[in-house]
């Protein structure tokens, strides 16, 4: 198994990741690098070269006992080659990755164009830019490979104290199926306010790292919409670091693509943070839509809410939701709740839902989770039809109602409308 | 004037133990303007009759017929039956998560009429009907039946009755779970609709108290999947005094005959 490391921010800079096949060790803990003063607090620079040794020696292999101990490294070689038996890959059909996990990610990749707000800053930067690594550290092999392979990064900065004068739209357009890597950074500085919508379309075989820094007192919404062509393969790590009293809303909408696997995470770095994570996915026949979340309550008095909802229709439509919530020893006053609901519209679809709450302190406000996967109920259908509503329309009414709850949370009217229409198209395509 | 005709209806359901016969030859004719009360012990098949008329897929019709002005109801889908003018107020109305009352009522009305109601009038009609049934205005925003109390669900069934104006209404224990005031409010709703003269009503109940508000023209006693006796309103009073005991023997005898 690959996950053999420990990341324990703010506790011990001596804890290293271990068990790398190369035998060398890489450590990356916020604010605890010794050699990294000239780099960002989170980047030890090893990712670029894969050489630099960073931690204080090697420790024995520790099997993953907790989600918080999963291997994290900028060094691709630290991650064993995937077999599909790893805990975090066990639901993913590797053979449909079109080489993302085996081939070099040197395709041109989708184009990125940023529009919308005028009072923000958009840059394309070299890999040596100190902001690379400001908020993320790969915790799986494909993410690490993408980290090493992405030739440049797009950095979107919302300056401190600035309210973006409109939504920021990031259009990501894929043109071919060559395996490619991509790196984006969204840096919402202290007390800024912004909404960023990432829109993925076209075809691609893409491994993507998105770093999101939510500065102290900032309010940031990031919406990641996957409306890929039906052959696309997309693996995306979206890691957010949440500052003091910051508010972060993350929304995932996965509709298109053959295989889409997102691993969004929110890590609280100072008290008072508030995170909402929403997800909506609609899988058709043969589609694999996977989302693995992590909310890391590492500090006191933060609040998180996770709501993911999925609909499935058609043979071999498969969705996966794994929601890991960590409440660490110091996270007193934590208030968290996560829920995942799935609606199976036809036979032959499969939905896996795994909530996972780890609690290391009893001094919390509340912690809960719920997960339910229901079949579209004959009794619902009967009730609606008994009021004259034809079967097709009754089904649509229910699905629409089911998913609208999430769409309404986005808070971008044009996008909400667009997505409602997209859901209608999904329903129409499924002949429901 | 319309007629709903049920003839020698035999209905069974599939259970784990195999097919189970529930209705054993029910015949009943209801005409516009009439009110029929059906009374009978638990498990005698009253809800089965109601659900079969509405077309619930659980019930298999083995023989017999249901026609509406000569049209074969049994060959219609559930929604077609509703559009033909049949309305079932359910004993246990279903909660439909994710669908708001407002959206549901408008969608149903549009389906029943074949065209969307004029928005201005419709909103007003809904508000007024809700007020008359003493349903709080904020119920319109809530999901269909979700979290409604038993009594609230029943009021919402009658709200639909008034808004949709069916040709035949089957009210399955609409009075159960209502307090005295609610019973009155709900009965008035049924009477308002009935008094328009376009509706025939079947009232399934265990209690005569609702019959003080809604006067039946006929009372049918349902026992073991068949009508054991019929009469006028006075039969209801007799049932209240005597119970169903004298029918139970008969029913068993008939079944084993
Ligand atoms: N799914 C089922 N499996 C087995 N038996 C069933 C099922 N559904 C209904 N029945 C049986 O069918 C019979 C008739 O039920 P029905 O609900 O029609 O009675 P009812 O007259 O409406 O009773 P109540 O007054 O309690 O509402 C009962 O014996 C009931 O147990
Ligand atoms: Mg009943």
XYZ file of C-alpha atoms and ligand atoms in Angstrom:
721
model
C 0.000 0.000 0.000
C 1.165 3.443 -0.809
C 0.026 5.511 2.080
C 2.680 5.357 4.672
C 3.243 8.855 5.770
C 2.272 11.344 8.255
C 1.533 14.979 7.888
C 0.935 16.701 11.115
C 1.080 20.420 10.625
C 2.119 22.473 13.551
C 3.065 19.550 15.674
C 6.340 18.056 14.728
C 8.696 18.974 11.970
C 10.559 15.783 12.425
C 7.821 13.553 11.215
C 8.709 12.511 7.759
C 7.064 10.545 5.096
C 8.630 7.210 4.865
C 8.653 4.059 2.919
C 9.559 5.607 -0.392
C 11.029 3.049 -2.722
C 14.024 5.291 -3.329
C 14.759 5.293 0.338
C 15.074 9.036 0.430
C 12.542 10.969 2.299
C 10.575 14.024 1.560
C 8.896 16.118 4.105
C 6.611 18.963 3.513
C 4.974 20.567 6.427
C 3.677 24.072 6.424
C 6.088 26.493 7.965
C 8.591 23.916 9.039
C 11.054 23.806 6.240
C 14.563 24.698 7.147
C 16.033 25.052 3.731
C 12.965 26.654 2.342
C 13.046 30.161 3.717
C 13.207 31.652 0.291
C 10.358 29.505 -0.889
C 6.785 29.573 0.165
C 5.970 28.087 3.502
C 4.588 24.976 1.934
C 7.019 24.244 -0.825
C 10.373 22.710 -0.177
C 11.285 22.830 -3.816
C 11.889 19.136 -4.161
C 9.031 18.725 -6.540
C 10.852 20.379 -9.385
C 13.918 18.265 -9.226
C 12.981 15.289 -7.230
C 16.393 15.333 -5.649
C 16.493 17.651 -2.770
C 16.376 15.881 0.471
C 14.388 17.627 3.040
C 13.586 15.856 6.197
C 15.604 14.797 9.121
C 16.282 11.233 8.403
C 14.324 8.131 7.779
C 11.775 6.572 10.006
C 10.311 3.115 9.853
C 7.340 2.415 7.676
C 4.021 3.148 9.288
C 0.960 1.761 7.633
C -1.843 4.226 7.132
C -3.828 4.187 10.310
C -5.689 7.345 9.582
C -6.549 9.489 6.611
C -4.262 12.117 8.079
C -1.297 9.841 7.660
C -1.513 9.349 3.954
C 1.694 9.818 2.032
C 2.207 13.349 0.811
C 5.127 14.272 -1.343
C 6.241 16.438 -4.206
C 8.397 13.591 -5.375
C 6.818 11.236 -7.858
C 9.254 8.462 -7.013
C 7.898 8.368 -3.483
C 4.635 6.950 -4.752
C 4.635 3.313 -5.792
C 3.258 2.474 -9.197
C -0.501 2.052 -9.003
C -1.966 -1.393 -8.939
C -5.569 -0.441 -8.331
C -5.540 -2.210 -4.982
C -4.657 0.932 -3.060
C -7.357 2.108 -0.699
C -7.798 5.386 -2.544
C -7.796 3.846 -6.020
C -9.822 0.754 -5.370
C -12.939 2.092 -7.067
C -11.135 3.650 -10.031
C -10.900 1.574 -13.225
C -7.228 2.205 -14.002
C -7.425 0.697 -17.428
C -9.711 3.500 -18.476
C -7.229 6.215 -17.466
C -5.783 6.299 -21.017
C -2.280 6.147 -19.616
C -2.552 9.004 -17.118
C -0.971 6.838 -14.438
C 1.653 5.176 -16.603
C 2.720 7.459 -19.439
C 4.640 10.692 -19.328
C 2.290 13.623 -19.161
C 3.799 15.653 -21.947
C 0.737 16.337 -24.046
C -0.121 19.953 -24.782
C -3.165 19.715 -22.559
C -6.232 21.896 -22.529
C -5.915 25.630 -23.048
C -6.646 27.880 -20.118
C -8.198 31.286 -20.551
C -9.290 33.495 -17.733
C -11.990 36.107 -18.130
C -14.470 38.089 -16.122
C -13.185 40.294 -13.363
C -10.859 43.140 -14.330
C -9.406 43.960 -10.933
C -7.600 40.704 -10.439
C -4.257 39.443 -11.632
C -3.690 36.544 -14.013
C -0.217 35.225 -14.746
C 1.367 32.269 -16.417
C 4.424 31.413 -14.394
C 7.394 29.090 -14.555
C 7.654 26.110 -12.311
C 10.215 27.914 -10.194
C 7.671 30.463 -9.084
C 7.610 30.530 -5.291
C 3.843 30.309 -5.220
C 3.917 26.807 -6.603
C 3.322 24.700 -3.553
C 1.659 27.482 -1.602
C -1.419 25.427 -0.832
C -1.022 21.890 -2.061
C 1.138 18.848 -1.831
C 0.372 15.779 -3.909
C -1.092 12.880 -2.021
C -1.370 10.410 -4.810
C 0.839 9.257 -7.608
C -0.978 10.880 -10.503
C -1.071 14.210 -8.707
C 2.671 13.951 -8.069
C 3.289 13.082 -11.695
C 1.265 16.087 -12.802
C 3.151 18.253 -10.344
C 6.422 17.270 -11.924
C 5.206 17.447 -15.496
C 3.197 20.653 -15.747
C 5.423 23.030 -17.715
C 3.857 26.199 -16.365
C 1.180 27.247 -13.924
C -1.679 29.698 -14.225
C -1.875 31.909 -11.179
C -5.018 33.888 -10.435
C -4.584 36.423 -7.677
C -7.341 38.334 -5.995
C -5.381 41.080 -4.256
C -5.819 41.739 -0.567
C -8.875 43.780 0.417
C -10.209 43.487 -3.132
C -13.664 42.376 -4.160
C -13.504 40.953 -7.666
C -15.694 43.155 -9.830
C -17.394 40.150 -11.396
C -17.096 36.368 -11.509
C -13.825 35.008 -12.693
C -14.309 32.424 -15.412
C -11.574 29.993 -16.219
C -12.283 28.222 -19.492
C -10.350 25.006 -19.811
C -10.687 23.596 -23.308
C -9.276 20.221 -24.236
C -8.372 19.463 -27.851
C -6.810 16.025 -27.865
C -6.401 12.863 -25.865
C -2.632 12.980 -25.257
C -1.969 12.564 -21.525
C -1.213 15.992 -20.105
C -0.628 17.812 -16.840
C -1.932 21.147 -15.686
C -1.327 23.377 -12.698
C -3.539 26.199 -11.472
C -3.240 28.408 -8.442
C -6.019 30.530 -7.030
C -4.660 32.945 -4.490
C -7.410 34.815 -2.672
C -5.455 37.166 -0.481
C -6.498 38.482 2.899
C -9.969 40.030 3.058
C -10.567 39.611 -0.658
C -13.853 38.384 -2.140
C -14.269 36.439 -5.345
C -16.106 33.708 -7.219
C -14.082 31.561 -9.595
C -15.758 29.234 -12.061
C -13.609 26.599 -13.733
C -15.271 25.228 -16.800
C -13.849 22.065 -18.335
C -14.929 21.196 -21.854
C -13.733 19.350 -24.933
C -11.706 16.198 -24.805
C -8.660 15.562 -22.677
C -6.615 13.062 -20.750
C -5.722 15.378 -17.952
C -4.048 15.224 -14.585
C -4.580 18.492 -12.812
C -3.410 20.123 -9.611
C -5.315 23.112 -8.358
C -3.981 24.992 -5.385
C -6.339 27.295 -3.574
C -5.177 29.686 -0.911
C -7.909 31.407 1.025
C -6.265 34.229 2.947
C -7.242 35.471 6.379
C -10.745 36.907 6.321
C -11.151 36.167 2.605
C -14.364 34.907 1.032
C -13.827 32.649 -1.920
C -16.099 30.443 -3.989
C -14.587 28.006 -6.450
C -16.890 26.102 -8.775
C -15.401 23.311 -10.859
C -17.694 22.274 -13.677
C -16.877 19.167 -15.694
C -18.765 19.207 -18.961
C -16.245 17.216 -20.923
C -16.888 15.346 -24.122
C -17.863 11.793 -23.434
C -14.403 10.256 -23.927
C -12.496 12.598 -21.591
C -10.437 11.400 -18.636
C -9.844 13.904 -15.868
C -8.106 13.487 -12.541
C -8.041 16.628 -10.464
C -6.617 17.374 -7.063
C -8.056 20.570 -5.646
C -6.487 21.473 -2.340
C -7.466 24.516 -0.358
C -5.752 26.025 2.650
C -8.082 28.112 4.722
C -6.827 31.122 6.691
C -8.115 32.696 9.867
C -11.820 33.590 9.773
C -11.890 32.845 6.047
C -14.922 31.519 4.221
C -14.539 29.047 1.421
C -17.194 27.489 -0.730
C -16.222 24.735 -3.123
C -18.670 23.338 -5.644
C -18.102 20.367 -7.905
C -20.388 19.725 -10.838
C -19.529 16.620 -12.848
C -21.681 15.817 -15.822
C -19.457 14.927 -18.764
C -16.421 12.776 -19.413
C -15.799 9.045 -19.422
C -13.878 9.020 -16.150
C -13.701 12.002 -13.832
C -12.043 11.691 -10.454
C -11.788 14.714 -8.208
C -10.070 14.887 -4.863
C -11.002 18.200 -3.266
C -9.666 18.990 0.162
C -9.958 21.816 2.638
C -7.342 22.235 5.307
C -7.956 24.710 8.094
C -4.785 26.494 9.113
C -6.143 28.980 11.656
C -9.263 29.278 13.814
C -12.541 30.736 12.664
C -12.629 29.224 9.180
C -15.878 28.238 7.525
C -16.039 25.792 4.629
C -18.928 24.589 2.537
C -18.303 21.902 -0.027
C -21.019 20.978 -2.474
C -21.118 18.481 -5.230
C -23.540 17.474 -7.926
C -22.911 14.655 -10.332
C -25.000 12.922 -12.916
C -23.631 9.700 -14.326
C -24.940 8.160 -17.514
C -24.427 4.670 -18.867
C -20.786 3.639 -18.627
C -19.634 6.833 -16.943
C -17.374 6.782 -13.883
C -17.627 9.862 -11.679
C -15.627 9.778 -8.493
C -15.085 12.296 -5.745
C -12.924 11.874 -2.704
C -13.024 14.644 -0.182
C -10.982 15.585 2.767
C -11.825 18.195 5.352
C -8.945 18.574 7.748
C -9.894 20.222 11.014
C -6.396 20.743 12.350
C -7.096 23.878 14.382
C -9.824 25.017 16.804
C -13.202 26.545 16.095
C -13.746 25.902 12.421
C -16.935 24.866 10.725
C -17.473 22.643 7.701
C -20.504 21.470 5.795
C -20.336 18.955 2.972
C -23.302 18.165 0.735
C -22.862 15.963 -2.323
C -25.712 14.655 -4.408
C -25.612 12.362 -7.355
C -28.026 10.906 -9.849
C -27.283 7.817 -11.911
C -28.953 6.399 -14.943
C -28.073 3.675 -17.381
C -26.085 0.499 -17.439
C -22.763 0.621 -15.609
C -23.090 4.222 -14.578
C -20.843 4.339 -11.528
C -20.318 7.036 -8.949
C -18.037 7.071 -5.959
C -18.141 9.429 -3.048
C -15.696 9.174 -0.191
C -15.868 11.871 2.442
C -13.008 11.935 4.923
C -13.332 14.362 7.798
C -10.500 14.615 10.294
C -10.929 16.320 13.622
C -7.465 16.459 15.072
C -6.441 16.688 18.670
C -6.195 20.470 18.678
C -9.425 21.110 16.782
C -11.579 22.002 19.743
C -14.903 23.623 18.980
C -15.118 21.961 15.567
C -18.524 21.888 13.966
C -18.850 19.582 10.985
C -21.492 17.726 9.051
C -21.272 15.845 5.798
C -23.949 14.250 3.733
C -24.019 12.327 0.491
C -27.173 11.288 -1.274
C -27.498 9.293 -4.432
C -30.499 8.565 -6.549
C -30.478 5.492 -8.770
C -32.842 6.176 -11.624
C -32.466 2.895 -13.440
C -31.221 -0.601 -12.828
C -27.629 -1.427 -13.666
C -26.142 1.689 -12.086
C -23.898 1.566 -9.057
C -23.140 4.129 -6.430
C -20.525 3.781 -3.703
C -20.752 6.129 -0.761
C -18.287 6.072 2.112
C -18.385 8.721 4.816
C -15.470 8.580 7.201
C -15.186 10.665 10.311
C -12.079 10.517 12.507
C -12.301 12.329 15.792
C -9.332 12.870 18.079
C -10.907 15.292 20.520
C -14.187 15.223 22.341
C -14.322 18.955 22.820
C -16.305 19.735 19.703
C -19.520 21.496 18.806
C -20.782 18.737 16.629
C -19.778 16.137 14.111
C -22.032 14.067 11.970
C -22.465 12.411 8.669
C -25.192 10.845 6.613
C -25.149 8.824 3.483
C -28.067 7.393 1.617
C -28.532 5.832 -1.748
C -32.098 5.488 -2.846
C -33.860 4.086 -5.768
C -36.330 6.292 -7.501
C -39.293 5.161 -5.530
C -42.372 3.628 -7.096
C -44.475 5.279 -4.417
C -43.183 8.733 -5.365
C -43.930 7.952 -8.947
C -47.408 6.691 -8.141
C -48.277 9.751 -6.109
C -47.228 12.150 -8.845
C -48.845 10.134 -11.619
C -52.059 9.837 -9.616
C -52.198 13.619 -9.979
C -52.108 13.387 -13.737
C -48.383 13.890 -14.226
C -46.994 11.547 -16.915
C -44.260 9.144 -15.871
C -41.422 10.878 -17.702
C -42.310 14.221 -16.292
C -42.738 12.788 -12.810
C -39.224 11.379 -12.927
C -37.835 14.664 -14.125
C -39.675 16.542 -11.442
C -38.082 14.382 -8.774
C -34.560 14.450 -10.210
C -34.699 18.163 -10.789
C -35.898 18.639 -7.255
C -33.196 16.335 -5.940
C -30.351 18.148 -7.655
C -31.693 21.680 -7.421
C -30.764 21.857 -3.770
C -27.113 21.823 -4.754
C -27.473 24.021 -7.833
C -29.122 26.686 -5.704
C -26.045 26.845 -3.504
C -23.773 28.059 -6.268
C -24.937 31.642 -6.041
C -24.037 32.514 -9.633
C -27.398 32.962 -11.369
C -26.148 32.504 -14.935
C -24.310 29.341 -13.969
C -27.260 28.023 -11.995
C -29.418 28.437 -15.042
C -26.856 26.851 -17.294
C -26.571 23.848 -14.993
C -30.313 23.431 -14.652
C -30.433 23.224 -18.435
C -27.529 20.798 -18.457
C -29.384 18.557 -16.010
C -32.434 18.703 -18.260
C -30.270 17.576 -21.170
C -28.934 14.695 -19.093
C -32.475 13.649 -18.318
C -33.506 13.932 -21.921
C -30.459 11.930 -23.032
C -31.325 9.189 -20.558
C -34.777 9.066 -22.041
C -36.268 9.776 -18.649
C -73.707 13.204 -15.484
C -70.927 10.665 -15.315
C -70.840 7.101 -14.051
C -68.047 5.141 -12.472
C -68.906 1.492 -12.721
C -67.121 -1.254 -10.831
C -68.225 -4.767 -11.706
C -67.374 -8.020 -9.980
C -63.831 -6.880 -9.268
C -61.329 -9.517 -8.161
C -57.944 -8.239 -7.061
C -54.866 -9.967 -5.703
C -51.367 -8.973 -4.695
C -48.055 -10.785 -4.947
C -46.598 -11.614 -1.570
C -43.587 -13.636 -0.545
C -45.962 -16.493 0.099
C -47.421 -16.226 -3.375
C -50.492 -14.525 -4.723
C -53.032 -13.346 -2.164
C -56.584 -12.583 -3.124
C -57.944 -9.425 -1.494
C -61.000 -8.258 -3.415
C -63.448 -11.041 -4.054
C -66.066 -9.643 -6.357
C -66.811 -5.989 -5.659
C -69.570 -4.236 -7.588
C -70.336 -0.573 -7.089
C -71.823 2.166 -9.231
C -71.227 5.817 -8.468
C -72.868 8.665 -10.313
C -72.137 12.351 -10.382
C -73.640 14.057 -7.376
C -73.742 10.925 -5.233
C -71.831 10.323 -2.050
C -71.036 6.740 -1.106
C -69.599 5.837 2.258
C -67.619 2.622 2.532
C -67.116 1.254 6.014
C -65.548 -1.959 7.139
C -63.037 -3.540 9.457
C -59.272 -3.194 9.137
C -57.837 -5.270 6.382
C -61.133 -5.812 4.613
C -59.810 -4.339 1.376
C -61.088 -0.766 1.326
C -57.726 0.791 0.467
C -57.138 -1.976 -2.031
C -60.288 -0.952 -3.861
C -59.253 2.699 -3.803
C -55.713 1.999 -4.994
C -56.939 -0.350 -7.702
C -59.229 2.332 -9.058
C -56.271 4.733 -9.127
C -54.080 2.110 -10.790
C -51.408 1.337 -8.214
C -49.084 -1.226 -9.832
C -49.020 -3.455 -6.745
C -52.563 -4.662 -7.346
C -53.370 -7.273 -9.951
C -56.871 -7.263 -11.328
C -57.751 -10.906 -11.910
C -61.229 -10.331 -13.230
C -64.010 -7.809 -13.331
C -64.080 -4.306 -14.757
C -63.935 -0.634 -13.951
C -65.391 1.778 -16.447
C -65.859 5.517 -16.499
C -68.760 6.420 -18.764
C -68.125 3.183 -20.563
C -64.378 3.784 -20.992
C -62.150 1.001 -19.737
C -60.299 2.449 -16.759
C -58.202 -0.679 -16.226
C -56.429 -0.203 -19.530
C -55.398 3.334 -18.601
C -52.093 4.254 -16.979
C -52.170 5.922 -13.573
C -51.793 9.416 -14.998
C -54.403 8.770 -17.681
C -56.885 7.812 -14.995
C -56.207 11.066 -13.188
C -56.637 13.007 -16.388
C -59.886 11.143 -17.031
C -61.108 12.694 -13.784
C -60.361 10.154 -11.053
C -58.870 11.442 -7.841
C -57.628 9.435 -4.895
C -57.051 11.170 -1.584
C -54.627 8.718 -0.072
C -54.796 7.136 3.343
C -51.035 7.682 3.651
C -49.952 10.491 1.334
C -46.377 10.012 0.157
C -43.574 12.447 0.900
C -41.840 13.491 -2.288
C -38.471 15.011 -1.390
C -37.054 17.732 -3.562
C -40.346 18.779 -5.142
C -41.971 21.905 -3.757
C -45.747 22.042 -3.273
C -45.967 25.056 -5.547
C -44.115 23.335 -8.328
C -46.033 20.106 -7.835
C -49.471 21.733 -7.830
C -48.731 23.754 -10.940
C -47.248 20.771 -12.770
C -50.224 18.579 -11.880
C -52.767 21.232 -12.830
C -51.031 21.721 -16.165
C -51.027 17.988 -16.826
C -54.697 17.612 -15.854
C -55.912 20.545 -17.925
C -53.565 20.009 -20.844
C -52.404 23.607 -20.554
C -50.690 25.744 -17.969
C -53.074 27.675 -15.739
C -52.928 31.436 -16.004
C -50.285 32.291 -13.477
C -52.111 35.187 -11.903
C -55.367 33.352 -11.315
C -53.651 30.164 -10.298
C -51.559 31.774 -7.588
C -54.667 33.433 -6.247
C -56.691 30.214 -6.383
C -54.008 28.310 -4.525
C -53.723 30.973 -1.850
C -57.453 31.120 -1.323
C -57.906 27.379 -1.228
C -55.088 27.094 1.265
C -56.571 29.795 3.440
C -59.970 28.096 3.466
C -58.390 24.832 4.547
C -56.317 26.738 7.108
C -53.066 25.622 5.579
C -50.222 27.992 6.355
C -48.995 29.946 3.331
C -45.429 28.750 3.863
C -46.469 25.186 3.049
C -46.345 26.214 -0.590
C -42.568 26.441 -0.357
C -42.139 23.122 1.382
C -41.586 19.834 -0.370
C -44.630 17.713 -1.100
C -45.843 16.258 2.201
C -42.318 16.326 3.592
C -42.452 16.599 7.349
C -46.173 17.377 7.288
C -48.132 16.026 10.221
C -50.777 13.405 9.549
C -53.529 16.006 9.700
C -51.615 18.419 7.488
C -51.179 15.759 4.845
C -54.907 15.135 4.778
C -55.656 18.818 4.364
C -53.236 18.982 1.486
C -55.027 16.076 -0.189
C -58.286 18.014 0.003
C -56.497 21.137 -1.210
C -55.680 19.175 -4.348
C -59.261 17.958 -4.595
C -60.471 21.540 -4.646
C -57.801 22.766 -7.057
C -58.074 19.906 -9.524
C -61.865 19.464 -9.523
C -62.086 15.755 -10.391
C -65.168 13.933 -11.664
C -64.846 11.216 -9.058
C -63.107 11.508 -5.739
C -62.170 8.554 -3.585
C -61.290 9.691 -0.098
C -59.462 6.961 1.758
C -59.793 7.663 5.481
C -59.299 11.343 4.966
C -60.891 11.816 8.388
C -58.388 9.662 10.278
C -55.929 11.615 12.337
C -57.886 14.849 12.182
C -58.845 16.768 15.275
C -62.393 18.081 15.564
C -61.639 21.451 14.014
C -59.623 19.981 11.181
C -62.365 17.453 10.496
C -64.814 20.299 10.055
C -62.489 22.309 7.831
C -61.708 19.314 5.643
C -65.366 18.251 5.392
C -66.303 21.731 4.312
C -63.693 21.491 1.587
C -65.173 18.257 0.290
C -68.682 19.682 0.479
C -67.659 22.848 -1.385
C -66.339 20.751 -4.224
C -69.223 18.307 -4.162
C -71.834 21.041 -4.163
C -70.615 22.290 -7.531
C -72.501 19.289 -8.847
C -69.735 17.851 -11.017
C -68.375 15.199 -8.725
C -69.231 11.798 -7.346
C -67.664 10.955 -4.007
C -66.572 7.738 -2.332
C -65.787 8.199 1.316
C -63.886 5.431 3.035
C -64.099 5.757 6.791
C -64.205 3.949 10.088
C -66.171 6.593 11.912
C -69.608 8.096 11.623
C -68.384 11.425 12.936
C -67.354 12.594 9.445
C -70.794 11.534 8.205
C -72.293 14.270 10.344
C -70.565 16.750 8.037
C -70.605 14.848 4.780
C -73.984 13.224 4.228
C -73.766 9.958 2.348
C -76.511 8.840 0.022
C -75.389 5.230 0.320
C -73.477 3.249 2.872
C -71.640 0.034 1.938
C -70.281 -2.398 4.428
C -67.033 -3.939 3.272
C -66.086 -7.290 4.741
C -63.364 -9.650 3.612
C -62.962 -8.178 0.160
C -66.590 -7.802 -0.762
C -69.598 -5.643 -0.019
C -71.594 -7.449 2.661
C -74.447 -5.035 2.982
C -75.694 -1.774 1.532
C -78.138 0.786 2.741
C -78.863 4.428 3.402
C -77.252 6.717 6.001
C -79.061 4.867 8.799
C -76.817 1.845 8.173
C -73.841 3.844 9.381
C -75.476 4.484 12.730
C -76.295 0.814 13.098
C -72.673 -0.086 12.396
C -71.511 2.331 15.022
C -73.755 0.691 17.591
C -73.315 -2.935 16.596
C -69.879 -3.137 15.042
C -68.976 -5.537 12.270
C -69.420 -8.768 14.182
C -72.519 -9.997 12.472
C -70.835 -9.522 9.090
C -67.646 -11.257 10.089
C -69.468 -14.571 10.418
C -71.181 -14.064 7.077
C -67.945 -13.060 5.380
C -66.198 -16.181 6.601
C -69.098 -18.331 5.575
C -69.132 -16.759 2.134
C -65.404 -17.198 1.751
C -65.467 -20.851 2.703
C -68.615 -21.587 0.739
N -47.911 -5.858 0.571
C -48.797 -6.654 1.196
N -48.416 -7.882 1.611
C -49.292 -8.691 2.235
N -50.567 -8.352 2.494
C -50.989 -7.162 2.101
C -50.135 -6.233 1.429
N -50.829 -5.121 1.153
C -52.070 -5.334 1.635
N -52.174 -6.542 2.192
C -53.343 -7.136 2.842
O -54.479 -6.872 2.085
C -55.597 -6.780 2.947
C -56.400 -5.525 2.604
O -55.666 -4.368 2.949
P -56.305 -2.921 2.796
O -55.216 -1.961 3.053
O -56.992 -2.831 1.489
O -57.364 -2.906 3.980
P -58.253 -1.700 4.524
O -59.639 -2.162 4.475
O -57.931 -0.458 3.812
O -57.783 -1.636 6.033
P -57.660 -0.350 7.014
O -59.008 -0.091 7.538
O -56.757 -0.828 8.094
O -57.084 0.772 6.228
C -55.047 -6.787 4.352
O -55.230 -8.059 4.896
C -53.600 -6.501 4.170
O -52.825 -7.090 5.182
Mg -57.073 1.341 4.335
